[in-house]
Coordinates of C-alpha atoms in Angstrom, one line a residue:
X1 CA 0.0 0.0 0.0
X2 CA 1.4 3.4 -1.0
X3 CA 1.5 6.2 1.6
X4 CA 0.9 8.8 -1.2
X5 CA -2.6 10.3 -1.1
X6 CA -4.9 8.8 -3.8
X7 CA -8.5 9.7 -4.7
X8 CA -11.2 7.7 -6.5
X9 CA -14.9 8.5 -7.2
X10 CA -17.7 6.1 -6.1
X11 CA -21.3 6.3 -7.3
X12 CA -23.6 4.5 -5.0
X13 CA -27.2 4.2 -6.3
X14 CA -30.0 3.1 -3.9
X15 CA -33.6 2.5 -4.7
X16 CA -34.6 6.0 -3.7
X17 CA -31.4 8.1 -3.9
X18 CA -27.9 8.2 -5.2
X19 CA -24.6 9.7 -4.2
X20 CA -21.2 10.6 -5.5
X21 CA -18.4 10.1 -3.0
X22 CA -14.7 10.8 -3.2
X23 CA -12.7 8.2 -1.5
X24 CA -9.2 9.1 -0.3
X25 CA -6.6 6.5 0.8
X26 CA -4.0 8.1 3.1
X27 CA -2.0 6.8 6.0
X28 CA -3.7 3.4 6.1
X29 CA -7.2 4.8 6.2
X30 CA -10.0 5.5 3.8
X31 CA -11.7 8.8 4.1
X32 CA -14.9 9.7 2.3
X33 CA -16.5 13.0 1.2
X34 CA -19.9 13.1 -0.3
X35 CA -19.8 15.6 -3.2
X36 CA -23.2 15.1 -4.8
X37 CA -26.6 13.6 -3.7
X38 CA -29.7 13.2 -5.8
X39 CA -33.1 11.6 -5.7
X40 CA -33.7 8.5 -7.7
X41 CA -37.4 8.3 -8.4
X42 CA -39.4 5.9 -10.5
X43 CA -41.6 7.3 -13.3
X44 CA -44.9 5.7 -14.1
X45 CA -46.1 6.1 -17.6
X46 CA -49.4 4.4 -18.5
X47 CA -49.2 1.0 -16.7
X48 CA -45.4 0.8 -16.6
X49 CA -43.0 1.9 -13.8
X50 CA -39.6 3.0 -15.3
X51 CA -36.3 4.1 -13.9
X52 CA -35.4 7.6 -15.2
X53 CA -32.2 6.2 -16.8
X54 CA -31.3 9.4 -18.6
X55 CA -31.7 11.5 -15.5
X56 CA -29.6 9.0 -13.6
X57 CA -26.7 9.5 -16.0
X58 CA -27.2 13.3 -15.9
X59 CA -26.6 13.0 -12.1
X60 CA -23.5 10.9 -12.7
X61 CA -22.1 13.7 -14.9
X62 CA -22.9 16.3 -12.1
X63 CA -21.0 14.1 -9.6
X64 CA -18.0 14.0 -11.9
X65 CA -18.0 17.8 -12.3
X66 CA -18.2 18.3 -8.5
X67 CA -15.4 15.7 -7.9
X68 CA -13.2 17.5 -10.4
X69 CA -13.6 20.6 -8.2
X70 CA -12.4 18.6 -5.2
X71 CA -9.1 17.6 -6.7
X72 CA -10.1 15.0 -9.3
X73 CA -9.9 11.2 -9.2
X74 CA -8.0 8.4 -10.8
X75 CA -10.9 6.1 -11.3
X76 CA -14.7 5.8 -11.2
X77 CA -16.8 2.9 -9.8
X78 CA -20.6 2.5 -9.9
X79 CA -22.7 0.2 -7.8
X80 CA -26.5 -0.2 -7.9
X81 CA -29.3 -2.6 -7.0
X82 CA -29.5 -5.9 -9.0
X83 CA -31.6 -7.4 -11.7
X84 CA -32.7 -4.3 -13.8
X85 CA -31.3 -3.6 -17.3
X86 CA -31.3 -1.5 -20.4
X87 CA -31.4 -2.8 -24.0
X88 CA -29.2 -1.2 -26.7
X89 CA -29.8 -1.4 -30.5
X90 CA -27.0 -2.2 -33.0
X91 CA -26.0 1.4 -33.0
X92 CA -25.5 1.4 -29.2
X93 CA -28.7 3.5 -28.6
X94 CA -30.8 2.8 -25.6
X95 CA -34.2 1.4 -26.8
X96 CA -36.1 2.6 -23.7
X97 CA -35.6 3.6 -20.1
X98 CA -35.0 0.6 -17.8
X99 CA -38.2 -0.8 -16.3
X100 CA -38.3 -0.8 -12.5
X101 CA -38.1 -4.2 -10.7
X102 CA -41.4 -3.2 -8.8
X103 CA -43.3 -3.1 -12.1
X104 CA -46.0 -5.7 -12.4
X105 CA -45.0 -7.1 -15.8
X106 CA -43.5 -10.1 -14.0
X107 CA -46.8 -11.2 -12.3
X108 CA -47.4 -14.8 -13.2
X109 CA -44.1 -15.1 -15.1
X110 CA -42.6 -17.6 -12.6
X111 CA -45.3 -20.1 -13.5
X112 CA -44.8 -19.5 -17.2
X113 CA -41.1 -20.0 -16.9
X114 CA -41.6 -23.3 -14.9
X115 CA -43.6 -24.7 -17.8
X116 CA -40.5 -24.4 -20.0
X117 CA -37.9 -25.3 -17.4
X118 CA -38.9 -27.0 -14.1
X119 CA -38.3 -25.0 -10.9
X120 CA -36.0 -27.7 -9.5
X121 CA -33.9 -27.8 -12.7
X122 CA -33.7 -24.0 -12.9
X123 CA -32.5 -23.8 -9.2
X124 CA -29.9 -26.5 -9.8
X125 CA -28.5 -24.5 -12.7
X126 CA -28.5 -21.0 -11.2
X127 CA -28.7 -21.4 -7.4
X128 CA -30.7 -18.2 -7.2
X129 CA -33.6 -17.4 -4.8
X130 CA -36.9 -17.2 -6.7
X131 CA -38.2 -13.6 -6.8
X132 CA -40.7 -12.2 -9.2
X133 CA -38.4 -9.3 -10.1
X134 CA -35.4 -11.4 -11.2
X135 CA -34.1 -10.6 -14.6
X136 CA -35.2 -14.0 -16.0
X137 CA -38.8 -13.2 -15.3
X138 CA -38.5 -9.7 -16.6
X139 CA -37.0 -10.9 -19.8
X140 CA -39.6 -13.7 -20.2
X141 CA -42.4 -11.1 -19.9
X142 CA -40.8 -9.4 -22.9
X143 CA -40.6 -12.8 -24.8
X144 CA -44.3 -13.3 -24.2
X145 CA -45.6 -9.8 -24.6
X146 CA -43.1 -7.6 -26.5
X147 CA -40.9 -10.0 -28.6
X148 CA -40.2 -7.2 -31.1
X149 CA -38.2 -5.4 -28.4
X150 CA -35.7 -8.3 -28.2
X151 CA -35.6 -8.6 -32.0
X152 CA -34.3 -5.0 -32.0
X153 CA -31.9 -5.5 -29.2
X154 CA -28.2 -6.0 -29.8
X155 CA -27.0 -6.0 -26.1
X156 CA -28.5 -6.2 -22.7
X157 CA -26.6 -4.3 -20.0
X158 CA -27.4 -4.4 -16.3
X159 CA -27.7 -1.0 -14.7
X160 CA -24.1 -0.3 -13.6
X161 CA -22.8 -2.0 -16.7
X162 CA -25.1 0.4 -18.7
X163 CA -23.6 3.4 -17.0
X164 CA -20.1 2.1 -17.5
X165 CA -20.9 1.8 -21.2
X166 CA -22.2 5.4 -21.3
X167 CA -18.9 6.5 -19.8
X168 CA -16.5 4.4 -21.9
X169 CA -18.2 2.8 -24.9
X170 CA -17.3 -0.6 -23.6
X171 CA -20.0 -3.3 -23.2
X172 CA -19.2 -5.7 -20.4
X173 CA -21.1 -7.7 -17.7
X174 CA -19.6 -7.5 -14.2
X175 CA -19.7 -10.8 -12.4
X176 CA -21.6 -10.0 -9.2
X177 CA -24.4 -8.3 -11.2
X178 CA -24.6 -11.1 -13.7
X179 CA -25.3 -13.5 -10.8
X180 CA -28.4 -11.6 -9.8
X181 CA -30.2 -12.4 -13.1
X182 CA -31.0 -16.1 -12.6
X183 CA -29.6 -16.6 -16.1
X184 CA -26.1 -17.8 -15.2
X185 CA -24.8 -21.3 -14.9
X186 CA -23.5 -21.1 -11.3
X187 CA -21.1 -24.1 -11.6
X188 CA -19.3 -22.8 -14.7
X189 CA -19.9 -19.1 -14.2
X190 CA -21.1 -18.4 -17.7
X191 CA -24.4 -17.4 -19.2
X192 CA -26.6 -20.5 -19.4
X193 CA -27.3 -21.7 -23.0
X194 CA -29.8 -24.2 -21.6
X195 CA -32.0 -21.4 -20.0
X196 CA -31.7 -19.2 -23.1
X197 CA -32.8 -22.0 -25.4
X198 CA -35.7 -23.1 -23.2
X199 CA -37.1 -19.5 -22.9
X200 CA -36.3 -18.4 -26.5
X201 CA -34.1 -15.5 -25.2
X202 CA -31.4 -14.5 -27.8
X203 CA -28.0 -15.5 -26.6
X204 CA -26.2 -12.8 -28.6
X205 CA -27.6 -9.9 -26.4
X206 CA -25.4 -11.0 -23.4
X207 CA -22.0 -9.4 -23.2
X208 CA -18.7 -10.9 -21.9
X209 CA -18.7 -11.5 -18.1
X210 CA -15.7 -9.9 -16.4
X211 CA -14.4 -10.3 -12.8
X212 CA -15.2 -7.7 -10.1
X213 CA -12.4 -5.2 -10.0
X214 CA -11.8 -5.2 -13.8
X215 CA -10.8 -1.9 -15.4
X216 CA -13.3 -1.9 -18.2
X217 CA -12.0 1.2 -20.0
X218 CA -11.4 4.9 -19.5
X219 CA -13.7 7.9 -19.9
X220 CA -14.4 8.5 -23.5
X221 CA -13.0 11.5 -25.3
X222 CA -16.6 12.8 -25.7
X223 CA -17.2 12.7 -22.0
X224 CA -13.8 14.3 -21.2
X225 CA -14.5 17.1 -23.7
X226 CA -18.0 17.7 -22.5
X227 CA -17.1 17.8 -18.8
X228 CA -13.7 19.4 -19.1
X229 CA -11.9 16.6 -17.3
X230 CA -8.8 14.4 -17.8
X231 CA -9.2 10.7 -18.7
X232 CA -9.8 8.4 -15.8
X233 CA -10.2 4.6 -15.5
X234 CA -13.6 3.1 -15.1
X235 CA -13.6 0.1 -12.8
X236 CA -16.4 -2.6 -12.8
X237 CA -16.4 -2.8 -9.0
X238 CA -18.4 -5.4 -7.1
X239 CA -21.2 -3.5 -8.7
X240 CA -24.2 -5.2 -7.1
X241 CA -24.5 -3.0 -4.0
X242 CA -24.8 -6.0 -1.7
X243 CA -21.5 -7.3 -2.8
X244 CA -19.8 -3.9 -2.4
X245 CA -21.1 -3.9 1.1
X246 CA -19.8 -7.4 1.8
X247 CA -16.3 -6.2 0.9
X248 CA -16.4 -3.7 3.7
X249 CA -17.1 -6.0 6.7
X250 CA -14.4 -5.0 9.1
X251 CA -13.1 -8.4 10.2
X252 CA -10.4 -11.0 9.4
X253 CA -12.6 -13.9 10.3
X254 CA -13.2 -16.6 7.7
X255 CA -16.8 -17.5 8.6
X256 CA -19.0 -14.5 8.5
X257 CA -22.7 -13.9 9.0
X258 CA -23.7 -10.6 7.5
X259 CA -26.8 -8.4 7.3
X260 CA -26.6 -5.7 4.7
X261 CA -29.2 -3.2 5.9
X262 CA -30.9 -1.0 3.3
X263 CA -34.3 -0.8 1.5
X264 CA -33.7 -4.6 1.2
X265 CA -32.0 -6.6 3.9
X266 CA -29.5 -9.2 2.6
X267 CA -28.8 -11.9 5.2
X268 CA -25.7 -13.7 3.9
X269 CA -22.5 -15.6 4.5
X270 CA -19.4 -15.6 2.4
X271 CA -18.3 -19.0 1.0
X272 CA -15.7 -20.4 -1.5
X273 CA -18.2 -22.2 -3.6
X274 CA -22.0 -22.3 -4.3
X275 CA -24.3 -24.4 -2.1
X276 CA -26.9 -25.9 -4.3
X277 CA -29.1 -28.8 -3.2
X278 CA -32.4 -29.9 -1.8
X279 CA -31.9 -28.0 1.5
X280 CA -31.0 -24.7 -0.3
X281 CA -33.9 -25.1 -2.7
X282 CA -36.3 -25.7 0.2
X283 CA -35.0 -22.7 2.0
X284 CA -35.0 -20.6 -1.2
X285 CA -31.6 -19.1 -0.6
X286 CA -29.6 -17.5 -3.3
X287 CA -26.0 -18.1 -4.4
X288 CA -24.6 -14.8 -5.7
X289 CA -21.1 -14.0 -6.9
X290 CA -18.8 -11.9 -4.7
X291 CA -15.5 -10.1 -5.1
X292 CA -12.5 -12.4 -5.5
X293 CA -14.5 -15.3 -7.0
X294 CA -16.3 -15.9 -3.8
X295 CA -20.0 -17.0 -3.3
X296 CA -22.4 -15.1 -1.1
X297 CA -25.1 -17.4 0.1
X298 CA -28.0 -15.1 1.0
X299 CA -31.6 -14.6 1.8
X300 CA -33.3 -11.5 0.4
X301 CA -35.6 -9.9 3.0
X302 CA -37.7 -6.7 2.8
X303 CA -35.9 -4.2 5.0
X304 CA -36.1 -0.4 5.4
X305 CA -38.8 -0.4 2.8
X306 CA -41.5 -1.2 5.4
X307 CA -40.5 1.8 7.6
X308 CA -39.8 4.1 4.6
X309 CA -43.1 3.4 2.9
X310 CA -45.0 3.6 6.2
X311 CA -43.4 7.0 6.9
X312 CA -44.5 8.2 3.4
X313 CA -48.0 7.1 4.2
X314 CA -48.0 9.0 7.5
X315 CA -46.7 12.1 5.7
X316 CA -49.6 11.8 3.2
X317 CA -51.9 11.8 6.2
X318 CA -50.3 15.0 7.6
X319 CA -48.0 13.4 10.2
X320 CA -44.4 13.8 9.5
X321 CA -41.8 12.3 11.8
X322 CA -38.1 11.6 11.5
X323 CA -36.9 8.0 11.6
X324 CA -35.4 8.8 15.0
X325 CA -38.8 10.0 16.3
X326 CA -40.4 6.8 14.9
X327 CA -37.9 4.7 16.7
X328 CA -38.6 6.5 20.0
X329 CA -42.3 5.8 19.6
X330 CA -41.6 2.1 19.0
X331 CA -39.4 1.8 22.1
X332 CA -42.4 2.9 24.3
X333 CA -44.6 0.1 23.1
X334 CA -45.0 -3.2 24.9
X335 CA -43.1 -5.7 22.7
X336 CA -44.3 -9.1 21.2
X337 CA -47.9 -8.1 20.8
X338 CA -48.1 -8.6 17.0
X339 CA -46.0 -9.8 14.1
X340 CA -46.0 -9.9 10.3
X341 CA -44.1 -11.9 7.8
X342 CA -42.1 -9.0 6.2
X343 CA -41.8 -10.9 2.9
X344 CA -45.6 -11.5 2.5
X345 CA -46.5 -10.4 -1.0
X346 CA -48.8 -7.6 0.1
X347 CA -45.9 -5.6 1.6
X348 CA -43.9 -5.4 -1.7
X349 CA -45.9 -2.8 -3.7
X350 CA -45.9 0.9 -2.7
X351 CA -48.9 2.2 -0.8
X352 CA -50.6 2.1 2.6
X353 CA -48.2 -0.3 4.4
X354 CA -49.6 0.5 7.9
X355 CA -53.1 -0.5 6.9
X356 CA -51.8 -3.7 5.3
X357 CA -50.0 -4.5 8.5
X358 CA -53.2 -4.1 10.4
X359 CA -55.0 -6.3 8.0
X360 CA -52.3 -9.0 8.2
X361 CA -52.8 -9.0 12.0
X362 CA -56.6 -9.1 11.8
X363 CA -56.4 -12.1 9.4
X364 CA -54.0 -13.9 11.7
X365 CA -56.0 -13.3 14.9
X366 CA -53.4 -11.0 16.6
X367 CA -53.7 -7.7 18.4
X368 CA -54.1 -5.1 15.7
X369 CA -51.4 -2.4 16.0
X370 CA -53.2 1.0 15.8
X371 CA -50.7 3.7 16.8
X372 CA -47.6 4.7 14.9
X373 CA -45.4 3.4 17.7
X374 CA -47.2 0.0 17.6
X375 CA -46.8 -0.2 13.8
X376 CA -43.0 0.6 14.1
X377 CA -42.5 -1.9 16.9
X378 CA -44.3 -4.6 14.9
X379 CA -42.1 -3.9 11.9
X380 CA -38.8 -3.9 13.8
X381 CA -39.5 -7.1 15.9
X382 CA -40.8 -8.9 12.8
X383 CA -37.6 -8.1 10.9
X384 CA -35.5 -9.3 13.8
X385 CA -37.5 -12.5 13.9
X386 CA -37.1 -13.0 10.2
X387 CA -33.4 -12.6 10.6
X388 CA -33.4 -15.4 13.1
X389 CA -35.4 -17.5 10.6
X390 CA -32.9 -16.8 7.8
X391 CA -30.0 -17.5 10.2
X392 CA -31.4 -20.9 10.9
X393 CA -31.9 -21.6 7.2
X394 CA -28.4 -20.6 6.2
X395 CA -26.9 -22.6 9.1
X396 CA -28.9 -25.6 7.9
X397 CA -27.5 -25.2 4.4
X398 CA -23.9 -24.7 5.4
X399 CA -23.7 -26.9 8.4
X400 CA -21.9 -24.1 10.3
X401 CA -22.7 -22.2 13.5
X402 CA -22.1 -18.5 13.5
X403 CA -21.5 -16.8 16.9
X404 CA -21.6 -13.2 15.6
X405 CA -23.7 -11.3 13.1
X406 CA -22.2 -8.3 11.4
X407 CA -24.8 -5.7 10.5
X408 CA -23.7 -3.1 7.9
X409 CA -25.3 -0.3 6.0
X410 CA -27.6 2.6 6.7
X411 CA -30.2 0.5 8.6
X412 CA -27.8 0.1 11.5
X413 CA -28.6 3.7 12.6
X414 CA -31.7 2.0 14.2
X415 CA -30.2 1.0 17.5
X416 CA -33.5 -0.6 18.4
X417 CA -33.4 -3.0 15.4
X418 CA -29.7 -3.9 16.2
X419 CA -30.6 -4.7 19.8
X420 CA -33.7 -6.6 18.7
X421 CA -31.6 -8.6 16.2
X422 CA -29.2 -9.6 19.0
X423 CA -32.2 -10.6 21.2
X424 CA -34.0 -12.5 18.5
X425 CA -31.0 -14.4 17.2
X426 CA -29.3 -15.0 20.6
X427 CA -26.0 -13.9 18.9
X428 CA -23.7 -11.0 19.4
X429 CA -24.2 -8.2 16.8
X430 CA -21.4 -6.0 15.6
X431 CA -22.8 -2.9 13.8
X432 CA -20.8 -0.9 11.3
X433 CA -19.8 0.5 9.0
X434 CA -22.9 2.6 8.1
X435 CA -21.4 3.6 4.7
X436 CA -20.7 -0.1 3.8
X437 CA -21.5 0.0 0.1
X438 CA -19.6 3.1 -0.7
X439 CA -16.6 1.8 1.3
X440 CA -16.6 -1.5 -0.5
X441 CA -16.9 0.3 -3.9
X442 CA -13.9 2.5 -3.0
X443 CA -11.8 -0.4 -1.7
X444 CA -12.3 -2.4 -4.9
X445 CA -11.2 0.6 -6.9
X446 CA -8.0 0.9 -4.9
X447 CA -7.4 -2.9 -5.3
X448 CA -7.9 -2.5 -9.1
X449 CA -5.4 0.4 -9.1
X450 CA -2.8 -1.7 -7.1
X451 CA -3.0 0.6 -4.0
X452 CA -4.5 -2.1 -1.8
X453 CA -3.1 -5.6 -2.0
X454 CA -6.2 -7.8 -1.5
X455 CA -9.5 -8.2 0.4
X456 CA -7.7 -9.0 3.7
X457 CA -5.8 -5.7 3.6
X458 CA -8.9 -3.9 2.4
X459 CA -10.9 -5.1 5.4
X460 CA -8.1 -4.2 7.8
X461 CA -8.0 -0.7 6.4
X462 CA -11.7 -0.4 6.7
X463 CA -11.6 -1.6 10.3
X464 CA -8.9 1.0 11.0
X465 CA -11.1 3.7 9.3
X466 CA -14.5 3.0 10.9
X467 CA -16.1 2.7 14.4
X468 CA -18.3 -0.3 15.2
X469 CA -20.7 -1.0 18.0
X470 CA -21.6 -4.2 19.9
X471 CA -25.1 -5.4 21.0
X472 CA -25.5 -8.4 23.2
X473 CA -28.5 -10.7 23.5
X474 CA -31.1 -9.9 26.2
X475 CA -34.3 -11.5 27.4
X476 CA -33.6 -14.8 25.7
X477 CA -36.6 -16.7 27.1
X478 CA -39.1 -13.9 26.0
X479 CA -37.6 -13.9 22.5
X480 CA -37.6 -17.7 22.2
X481 CA -41.3 -17.8 23.2
X482 CA -42.2 -15.0 20.8
X483 CA -40.3 -16.7 18.0
X484 CA -42.5 -19.8 18.3
X485 CA -45.5 -17.6 17.8
X486 CA -43.8 -15.7 14.9
X487 CA -43.1 -18.9 13.0
X488 CA -46.8 -19.6 12.7
X489 CA -47.1 -16.5 10.4
X490 CA -44.4 -17.4 8.0
X491 CA -45.8 -18.1 4.5

């Protein structure tokens, strides 16, 4: 590791906002400075929910300009959510804005796909958790309903790969993102011809898969001229935001249990190879690629979305509270009165989440939470219980026991949820860093530039750069009794 000060530029896109962050490596620490923040809002036209792809790229340009004013950067890395994509024609022109993973075009598509390739066979090939929004089901909806669009398409690029193409002109598929599609052969780490043939998806639209940390190109002359900047490298970081976050876990331990806390919660462990079999299929856990050719065995759980969307509903009703205030209300409520299954289908779409929570409790014969504090308490303790459920599933699949859970990402700002997670799981929780995804993005860029040797050194630097907090289990008997009740509501 060089002692000379180096700077890189990370773009971290979440489901509701995005940021441009300068990462500086100096004296064995990574320091971050946010230089640009922007909203990332879906746009509904007719019956379709789109991402505003062109606006997203406009914001990337604004971030580049602001980073230039802060001393510039040697490279750029972009991470985003998984599964969504843009289609380019043979002239490299975007055919339409990317469709949002919450769009309902995939309703019923799992059943249609299983007619062509049985569920068990598809899981054996890909090792992916079945979710309506997976790329495979999005694409098959196009095969069934808009085949002309695929006939016009020359390349499919997942969201961060699409932005890398806009910056460099290079069309590549970064490994961690490719593994979110449910279109990859997990054993051989290539696009699956068998799936493409079965579903009549044209193979030629899929670009070459490159390892995480690959320098895919440099800023094009057109971009440099437009923005008045010097050429810089563009790195395909671990561009699925979950995998960037995993890079940042501040430990040297080999066996890790991790919760990446954002709009979605990814409960996962890091392994050397996929785990694909009857147990993992039964548990519906996903094998995703990680940095350094690792596998992340994970369970996708609805996370901050429940609190975020509930808060939006209360604002619509004229009651605006900060997340801190909502947490304080939850702490004043008697616990264990009511639970939901956070992953029940009715909680996925936008809308009146508090009323859906009440209806879930009515249908299941529980005390119906009426106040804002009761709703927030229900959300938090239900999430903590679902974490325990996911922990048991992953331990069953791996045959390992995990003494500690590392919680990373913005959701750890809820001390209540961190403590509830420790209580529900009966395990020590280490919370931090908050800016996990951005730190991982930055660390991969420095590894690509040769400034950090490897993942082990990256995690040591991050541990030296960030503060973490410990939460110990409490009230074990109460949590165990409540967990038995909670399990009756799992669908």
